[in-house]
Short mmCIF file of C-alpha atoms in Angstrom, two decimals:
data_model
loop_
_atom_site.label_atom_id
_atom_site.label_comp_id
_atom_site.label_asym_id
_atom_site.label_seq_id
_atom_site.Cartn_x
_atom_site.Cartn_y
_atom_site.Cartn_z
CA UNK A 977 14.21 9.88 10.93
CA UNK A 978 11.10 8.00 12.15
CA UNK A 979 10.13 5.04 9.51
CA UNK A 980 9.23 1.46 9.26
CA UNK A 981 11.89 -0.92 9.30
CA UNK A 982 11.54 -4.16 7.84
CA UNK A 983 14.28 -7.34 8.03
CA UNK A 984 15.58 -9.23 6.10
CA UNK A 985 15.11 -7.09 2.77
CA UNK A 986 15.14 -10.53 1.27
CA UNK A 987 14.60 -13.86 2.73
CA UNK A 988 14.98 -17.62 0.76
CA UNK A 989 13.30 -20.36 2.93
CA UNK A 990 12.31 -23.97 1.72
CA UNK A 991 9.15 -25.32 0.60
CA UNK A 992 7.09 -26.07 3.91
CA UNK A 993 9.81 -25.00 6.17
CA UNK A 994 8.64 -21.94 8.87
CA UNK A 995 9.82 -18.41 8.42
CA UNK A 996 9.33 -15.04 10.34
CA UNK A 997 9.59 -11.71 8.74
CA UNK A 998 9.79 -8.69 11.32
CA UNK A 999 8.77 -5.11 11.16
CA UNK A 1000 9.59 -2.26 13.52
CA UNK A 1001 8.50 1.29 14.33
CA UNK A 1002 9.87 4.36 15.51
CA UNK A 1003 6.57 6.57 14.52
CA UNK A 1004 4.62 5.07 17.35
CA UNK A 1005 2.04 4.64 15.70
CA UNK A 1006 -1.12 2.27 17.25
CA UNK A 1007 -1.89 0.58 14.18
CA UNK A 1008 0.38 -2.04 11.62
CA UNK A 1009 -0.48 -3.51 8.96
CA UNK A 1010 0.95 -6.42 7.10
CA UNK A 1011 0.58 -7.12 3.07
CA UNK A 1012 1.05 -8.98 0.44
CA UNK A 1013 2.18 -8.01 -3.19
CA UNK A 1014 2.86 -10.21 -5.61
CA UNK A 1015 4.40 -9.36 -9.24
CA UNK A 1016 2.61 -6.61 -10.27
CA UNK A 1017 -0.27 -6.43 -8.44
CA UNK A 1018 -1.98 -4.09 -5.85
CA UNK A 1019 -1.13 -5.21 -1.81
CA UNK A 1020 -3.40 -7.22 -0.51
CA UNK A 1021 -4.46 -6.98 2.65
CA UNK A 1022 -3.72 -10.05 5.24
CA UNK A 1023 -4.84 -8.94 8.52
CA UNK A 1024 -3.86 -5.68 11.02
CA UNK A 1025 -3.59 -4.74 15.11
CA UNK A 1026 -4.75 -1.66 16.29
CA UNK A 1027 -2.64 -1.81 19.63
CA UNK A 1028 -3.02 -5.16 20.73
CA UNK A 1029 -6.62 -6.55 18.84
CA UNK A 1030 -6.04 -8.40 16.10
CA UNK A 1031 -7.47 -8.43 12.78
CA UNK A 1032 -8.05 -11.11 10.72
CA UNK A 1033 -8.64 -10.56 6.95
CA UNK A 1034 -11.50 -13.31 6.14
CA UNK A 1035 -9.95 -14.46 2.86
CA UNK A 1036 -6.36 -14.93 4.63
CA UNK A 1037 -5.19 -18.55 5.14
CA UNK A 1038 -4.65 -19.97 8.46
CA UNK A 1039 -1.23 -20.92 7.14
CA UNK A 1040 -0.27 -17.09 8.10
CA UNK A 1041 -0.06 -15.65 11.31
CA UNK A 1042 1.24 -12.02 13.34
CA UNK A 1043 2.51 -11.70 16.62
CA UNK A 1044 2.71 -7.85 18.28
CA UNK A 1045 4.75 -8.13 20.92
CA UNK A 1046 4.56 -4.25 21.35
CA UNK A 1047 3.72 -0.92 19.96
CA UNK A 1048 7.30 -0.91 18.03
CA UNK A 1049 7.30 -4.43 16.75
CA UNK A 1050 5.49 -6.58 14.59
CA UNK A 1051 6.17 -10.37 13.66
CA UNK A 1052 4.70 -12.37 9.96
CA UNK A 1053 4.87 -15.92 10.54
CA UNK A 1054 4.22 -18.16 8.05
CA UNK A 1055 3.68 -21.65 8.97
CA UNK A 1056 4.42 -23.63 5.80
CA UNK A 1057 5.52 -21.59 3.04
CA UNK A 1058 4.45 -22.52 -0.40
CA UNK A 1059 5.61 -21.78 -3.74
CA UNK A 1060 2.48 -19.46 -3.79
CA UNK A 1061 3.87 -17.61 -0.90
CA UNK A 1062 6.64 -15.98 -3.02
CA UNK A 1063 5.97 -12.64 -2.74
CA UNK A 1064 7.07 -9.51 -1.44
CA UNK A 1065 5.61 -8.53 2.17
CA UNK A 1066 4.84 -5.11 3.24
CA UNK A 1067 5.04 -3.54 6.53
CA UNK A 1068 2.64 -0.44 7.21
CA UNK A 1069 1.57 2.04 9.79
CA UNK A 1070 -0.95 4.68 10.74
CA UNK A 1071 -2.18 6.06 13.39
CA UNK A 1072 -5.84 6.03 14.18
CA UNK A 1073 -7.97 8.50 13.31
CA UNK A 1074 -5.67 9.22 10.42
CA UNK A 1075 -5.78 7.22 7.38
CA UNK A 1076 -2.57 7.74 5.63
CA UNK A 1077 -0.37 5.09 5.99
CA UNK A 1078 3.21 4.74 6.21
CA UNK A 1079 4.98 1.73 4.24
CA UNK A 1080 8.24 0.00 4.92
CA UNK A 1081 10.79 -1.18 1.94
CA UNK A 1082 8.98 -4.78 2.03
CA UNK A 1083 10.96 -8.42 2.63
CA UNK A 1084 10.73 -10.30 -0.64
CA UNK A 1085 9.79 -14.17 -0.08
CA UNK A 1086 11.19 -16.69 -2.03
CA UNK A 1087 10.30 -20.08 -1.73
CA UNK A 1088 12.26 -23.11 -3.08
CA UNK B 218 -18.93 -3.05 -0.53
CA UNK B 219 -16.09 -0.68 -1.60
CA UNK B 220 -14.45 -0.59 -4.65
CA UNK B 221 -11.21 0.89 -6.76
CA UNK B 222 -10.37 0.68 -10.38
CA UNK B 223 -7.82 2.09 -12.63
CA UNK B 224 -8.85 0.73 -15.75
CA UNK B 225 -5.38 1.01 -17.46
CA UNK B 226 -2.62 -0.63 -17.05
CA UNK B 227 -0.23 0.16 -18.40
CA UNK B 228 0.55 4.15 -19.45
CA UNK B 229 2.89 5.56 -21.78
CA UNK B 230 3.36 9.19 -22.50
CA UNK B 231 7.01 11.68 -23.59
CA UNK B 232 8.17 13.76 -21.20
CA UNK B 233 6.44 17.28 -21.71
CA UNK B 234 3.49 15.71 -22.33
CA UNK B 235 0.22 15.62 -20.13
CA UNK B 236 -0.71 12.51 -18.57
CA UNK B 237 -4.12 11.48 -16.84
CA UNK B 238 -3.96 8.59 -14.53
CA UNK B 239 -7.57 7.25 -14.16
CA UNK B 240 -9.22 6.23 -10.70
CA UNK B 241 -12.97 5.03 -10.01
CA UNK B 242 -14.37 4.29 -6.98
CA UNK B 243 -17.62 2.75 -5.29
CA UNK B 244 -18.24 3.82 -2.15
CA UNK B 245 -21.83 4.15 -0.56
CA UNK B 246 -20.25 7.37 2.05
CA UNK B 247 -18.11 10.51 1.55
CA UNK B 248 -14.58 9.06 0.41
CA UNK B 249 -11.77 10.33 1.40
CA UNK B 250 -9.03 8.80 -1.36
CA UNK B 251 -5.60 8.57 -2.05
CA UNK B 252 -2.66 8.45 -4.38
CA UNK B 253 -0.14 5.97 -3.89
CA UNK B 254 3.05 5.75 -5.70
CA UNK B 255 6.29 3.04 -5.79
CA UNK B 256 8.95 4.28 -7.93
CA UNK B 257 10.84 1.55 -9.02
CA UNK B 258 13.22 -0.31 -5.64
CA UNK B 259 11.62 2.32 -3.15
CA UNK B 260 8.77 1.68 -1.18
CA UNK B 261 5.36 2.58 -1.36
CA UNK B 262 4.36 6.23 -0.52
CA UNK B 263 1.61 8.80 -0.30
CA UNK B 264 1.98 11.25 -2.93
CA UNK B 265 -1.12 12.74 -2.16
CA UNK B 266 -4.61 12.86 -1.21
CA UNK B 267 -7.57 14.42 -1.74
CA UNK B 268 -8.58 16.45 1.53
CA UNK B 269 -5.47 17.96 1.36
CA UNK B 270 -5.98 19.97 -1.80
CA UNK B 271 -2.24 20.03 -2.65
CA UNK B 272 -0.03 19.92 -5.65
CA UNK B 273 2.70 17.07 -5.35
CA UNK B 274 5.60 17.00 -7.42
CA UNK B 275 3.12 18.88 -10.14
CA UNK B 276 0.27 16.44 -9.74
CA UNK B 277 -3.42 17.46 -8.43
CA UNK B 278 -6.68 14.65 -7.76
CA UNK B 279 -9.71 16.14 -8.24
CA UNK B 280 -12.87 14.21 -6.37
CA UNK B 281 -15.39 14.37 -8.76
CA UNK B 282 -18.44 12.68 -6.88
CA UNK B 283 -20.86 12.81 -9.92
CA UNK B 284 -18.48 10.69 -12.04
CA UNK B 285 -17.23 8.51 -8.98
CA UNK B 286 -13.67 9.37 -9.82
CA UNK B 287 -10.04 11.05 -8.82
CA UNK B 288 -7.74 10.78 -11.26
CA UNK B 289 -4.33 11.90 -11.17
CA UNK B 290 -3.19 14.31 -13.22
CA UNK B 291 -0.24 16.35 -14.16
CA UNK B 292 0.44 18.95 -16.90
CA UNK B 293 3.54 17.83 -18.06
CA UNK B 294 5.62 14.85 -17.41
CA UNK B 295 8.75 14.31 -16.54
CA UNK B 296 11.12 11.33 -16.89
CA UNK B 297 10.90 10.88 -12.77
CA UNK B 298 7.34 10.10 -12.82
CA UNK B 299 7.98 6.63 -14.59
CA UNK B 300 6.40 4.55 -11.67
CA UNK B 301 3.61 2.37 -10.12
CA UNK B 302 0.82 4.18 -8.85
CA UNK B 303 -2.25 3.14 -6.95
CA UNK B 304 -5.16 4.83 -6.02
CA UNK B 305 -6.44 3.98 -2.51
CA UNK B 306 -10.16 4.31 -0.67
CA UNK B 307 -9.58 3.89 3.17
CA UNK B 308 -12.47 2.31 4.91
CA UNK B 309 -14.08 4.30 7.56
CA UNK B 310 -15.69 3.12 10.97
CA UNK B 311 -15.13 -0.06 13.12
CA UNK B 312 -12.12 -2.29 13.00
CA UNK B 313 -11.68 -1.48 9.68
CA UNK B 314 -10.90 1.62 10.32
CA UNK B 315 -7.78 2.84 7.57
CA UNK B 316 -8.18 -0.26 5.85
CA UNK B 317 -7.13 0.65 2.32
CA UNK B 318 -8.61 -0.48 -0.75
CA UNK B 319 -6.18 -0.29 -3.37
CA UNK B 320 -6.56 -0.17 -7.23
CA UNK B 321 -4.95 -2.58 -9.31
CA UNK B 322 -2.31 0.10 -9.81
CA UNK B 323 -0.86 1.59 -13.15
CA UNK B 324 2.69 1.48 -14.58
CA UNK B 325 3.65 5.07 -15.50
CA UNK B 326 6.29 4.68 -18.20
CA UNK B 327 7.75 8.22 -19.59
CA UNK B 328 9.67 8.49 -22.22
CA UNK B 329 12.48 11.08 -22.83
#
């Protein structure tokens, strides 16, 4: 079945030490998203790529940054995590033109 | 600029009962909106939206433009429909194209 794919499910890193979440694609669709949710509250948006242009959200710290190697891949890298980066991360995609977008299961952050 | 709110919360009803599942909006063009829901260790997922005119899982979203709204609503609940669910206002035009704007979400709770 085409879906979004996202690994680790779960990820522990240290306080100020880098981490990468991934995301892949098999829907082939031209535009990912990435998000954060935190405990019960609506995802907020951190930035997409349609294709290749990136997308910066304006209220998204520096300390967070995406890499799109390809249509099927997207990277999350966070810099320096902080204990305010615990969170769960979700994966989406659409395909232009068409707004409805497709989630994956989410990597949840935790920060120690 | 674009807004969504679901002004509860939290929701509790017994199963058989109907439930109503409020959504505003604020948005200055025609909206096209969505539902949203994450049942609980699943990921996020359309349920439905409003172009489509469909019945999902016995829920229908009526856009009522007068009142700025689309809530969700379903005759009689069931146990199943315990679950988070957001409403969602995509953006429309330029880079922000499919950008969703979620609601703060509500936590469906039904009780046998």
């Amino acid at each position: 079945d085409a879906m979004v794919i996202q690994n680790p499910r779960y990820q522990v890193t240290q306080f100020g030490k880098p981490v990468t979440l991934s995301c892949s694609q098999t829907l082939n669709h031209n535009v990912m998203y990435w998000y954060q949710q935190k405990s019960s509250q609506a995802p907020k948006l951190l930035f997409h790529y349609y294709d290749k242009d990136f997308n910066n959200e304006a209220d998204t710290p520096d300390n967070f940054q995406s890499r799109r190697p390809n249509t099927s891949f997207c990277f999350l890298d966070i810099r320096s995590p902080g204990l305010g980066d615990a969170a769960m991360y979700l994966c989406a995609t659409s395909r232009w033109g068409q707004e409805t977008q497709y989630f994956g299961p989410g990597t949840r952050l935790l920060v120690l | 600029a674009q807004r969504v709110t679901q002004p509860e919360k939290l929701l509790s009803v017994f199963k058989g009962a109907p439930v109503e599942l409020k959504c505003n909006y604020s948005y200055s063009g025609s909206p096209e909106l969505f539902w949203y829901v994450q049942y609980s260790r699943q990921r996020l997922q359309l349920l439905l939206r409003h172009i489509s005119r469909e019945s999902i899982k016995g829920f229908t979203a009526d856009l009522n433009k007068g009142e700025t709204s689309f809530h969700l609503k379903k005759p009689f609940a069931q146990e199943e429909d315990s679950a988070m669910y957001y409403c969602a206002l995509p953006n429309a035009g330029g880079t922000s194209y499919g950008k969703l704007t979620f609601g703060q979400g509500t936590i469906l709770t039904v009780h046998p």
